[in-house]
Amino acid sequence: GFPDNNWVVNVETSLSCDSGSCEGDFNNDGAVDGADFGAILAEWGPCSSCAGDLDNNGEVGGSDIGIILSKWGPCP
């Protein structure tokens, strides 16, 4: 082993939001959570300018799920 050694891991991320709103927080409750995940599922599939299309590709799909999971938790 490594006697008397202390390991430190620094993790930095940015969860900044544009214009005072938090990306993925569709119900504006200050957190990206299960309610917002449900909103994405309700919009699943092709759409035109829908809120759940976080990657702006014209449909709500797996990549949008990935984006919302990366924003999961309280808004900064």
Short mmCIF file of C-alpha atoms in Angstrom, two decimals:
data_model
loop_
_atom_site.label_atom_id
_atom_site.label_comp_id
_atom_site.label_asym_id
_atom_site.label_seq_id
_atom_site.Cartn_x
_atom_site.Cartn_y
_atom_site.Cartn_z
CA GLY A 1 0.00 0.00 0.00
CA PHE A 2 0.69 3.61 0.49
CA PRO A 3 1.15 4.23 4.19
CA ASP A 4 0.61 7.78 5.42
CA ASN A 5 -0.39 9.05 1.98
CA ASN A 6 -3.49 11.13 1.45
CA TRP A 7 -5.14 11.23 -1.94
CA VAL A 8 -7.05 14.28 -3.12
CA VAL A 9 -9.26 14.44 -6.18
CA ASN A 10 -10.36 17.83 -7.45
CA VAL A 11 -13.41 17.87 -9.68
CA GLU A 12 -14.42 21.06 -11.41
CA THR A 13 -17.57 21.60 -13.41
CA SER A 14 -19.70 24.43 -14.60
CA LEU A 15 -23.45 24.26 -14.20
CA SER A 16 -24.01 27.85 -15.13
CA CYS A 17 -27.32 28.75 -16.61
CA ASP A 18 -28.18 31.30 -19.23
CA SER A 19 -30.37 34.31 -18.52
CA GLY A 20 -31.21 33.32 -14.96
CA SER A 21 -32.87 30.03 -15.82
CA CYS A 22 -31.42 26.58 -15.35
CA GLU A 23 -31.21 24.38 -18.44
CA GLY A 24 -33.37 21.32 -17.91
CA ASP A 25 -35.42 22.84 -15.07
CA PHE A 26 -38.69 22.90 -16.99
CA ASN A 27 -40.94 23.58 -13.99
CA ASN A 28 -38.65 26.29 -12.54
CA ASP A 29 -38.48 24.75 -9.07
CA GLY A 30 -34.74 25.39 -8.76
CA ALA A 31 -33.61 21.83 -9.49
CA VAL A 32 -33.31 19.41 -12.37
CA ASP A 33 -35.05 16.31 -11.05
CA GLY A 34 -37.63 13.62 -11.72
CA ALA A 35 -40.38 16.08 -12.63
CA ASP A 36 -38.17 17.54 -15.36
CA PHE A 37 -37.22 14.06 -16.53
CA GLY A 38 -40.93 13.28 -16.85
CA ALA A 39 -41.41 16.43 -18.93
CA ILE A 40 -38.77 15.20 -21.38
CA LEU A 41 -40.42 11.79 -21.63
CA ALA A 42 -43.79 13.45 -22.32
CA GLU A 43 -42.26 15.25 -25.33
CA TRP A 44 -40.39 12.17 -26.65
CA GLY A 45 -40.00 12.03 -30.42
CA PRO A 46 -39.97 14.55 -33.25
CA CYS A 47 -40.93 18.07 -32.26
CA SER A 48 -40.65 21.65 -33.40
CA SER A 49 -39.19 24.08 -30.86
CA CYS A 50 -40.14 22.01 -27.81
CA ALA A 51 -38.45 22.67 -24.47
CA GLY A 52 -37.27 19.06 -24.10
CA ASP A 53 -35.14 19.26 -27.25
CA LEU A 54 -32.04 20.35 -25.35
CA ASP A 55 -29.65 19.59 -28.22
CA ASN A 56 -31.84 21.40 -30.78
CA ASN A 57 -31.87 18.57 -33.31
CA GLY A 58 -35.64 18.59 -33.90
CA GLU A 59 -36.52 15.69 -31.63
CA VAL A 60 -36.46 14.68 -27.99
CA GLY A 61 -34.32 11.56 -27.68
CA GLY A 62 -31.46 9.85 -25.94
CA SER A 63 -29.01 12.73 -26.26
CA ASP A 64 -31.48 15.01 -24.49
CA ILE A 65 -31.72 12.46 -21.67
CA GLY A 66 -27.92 12.58 -21.40
CA ILE A 67 -27.98 16.37 -21.19
CA ILE A 68 -30.64 16.46 -18.48
CA LEU A 69 -28.78 13.83 -16.44
CA SER A 70 -25.60 15.92 -16.67
CA LYS A 71 -27.51 18.88 -15.17
CA TRP A 72 -29.22 16.79 -12.44
CA GLY A 73 -29.52 18.38 -9.03
CA PRO A 74 -30.02 21.85 -7.59
CA CYS A 75 -29.54 24.78 -9.93
CA PRO A 76 -26.63 27.04 -9.10
#
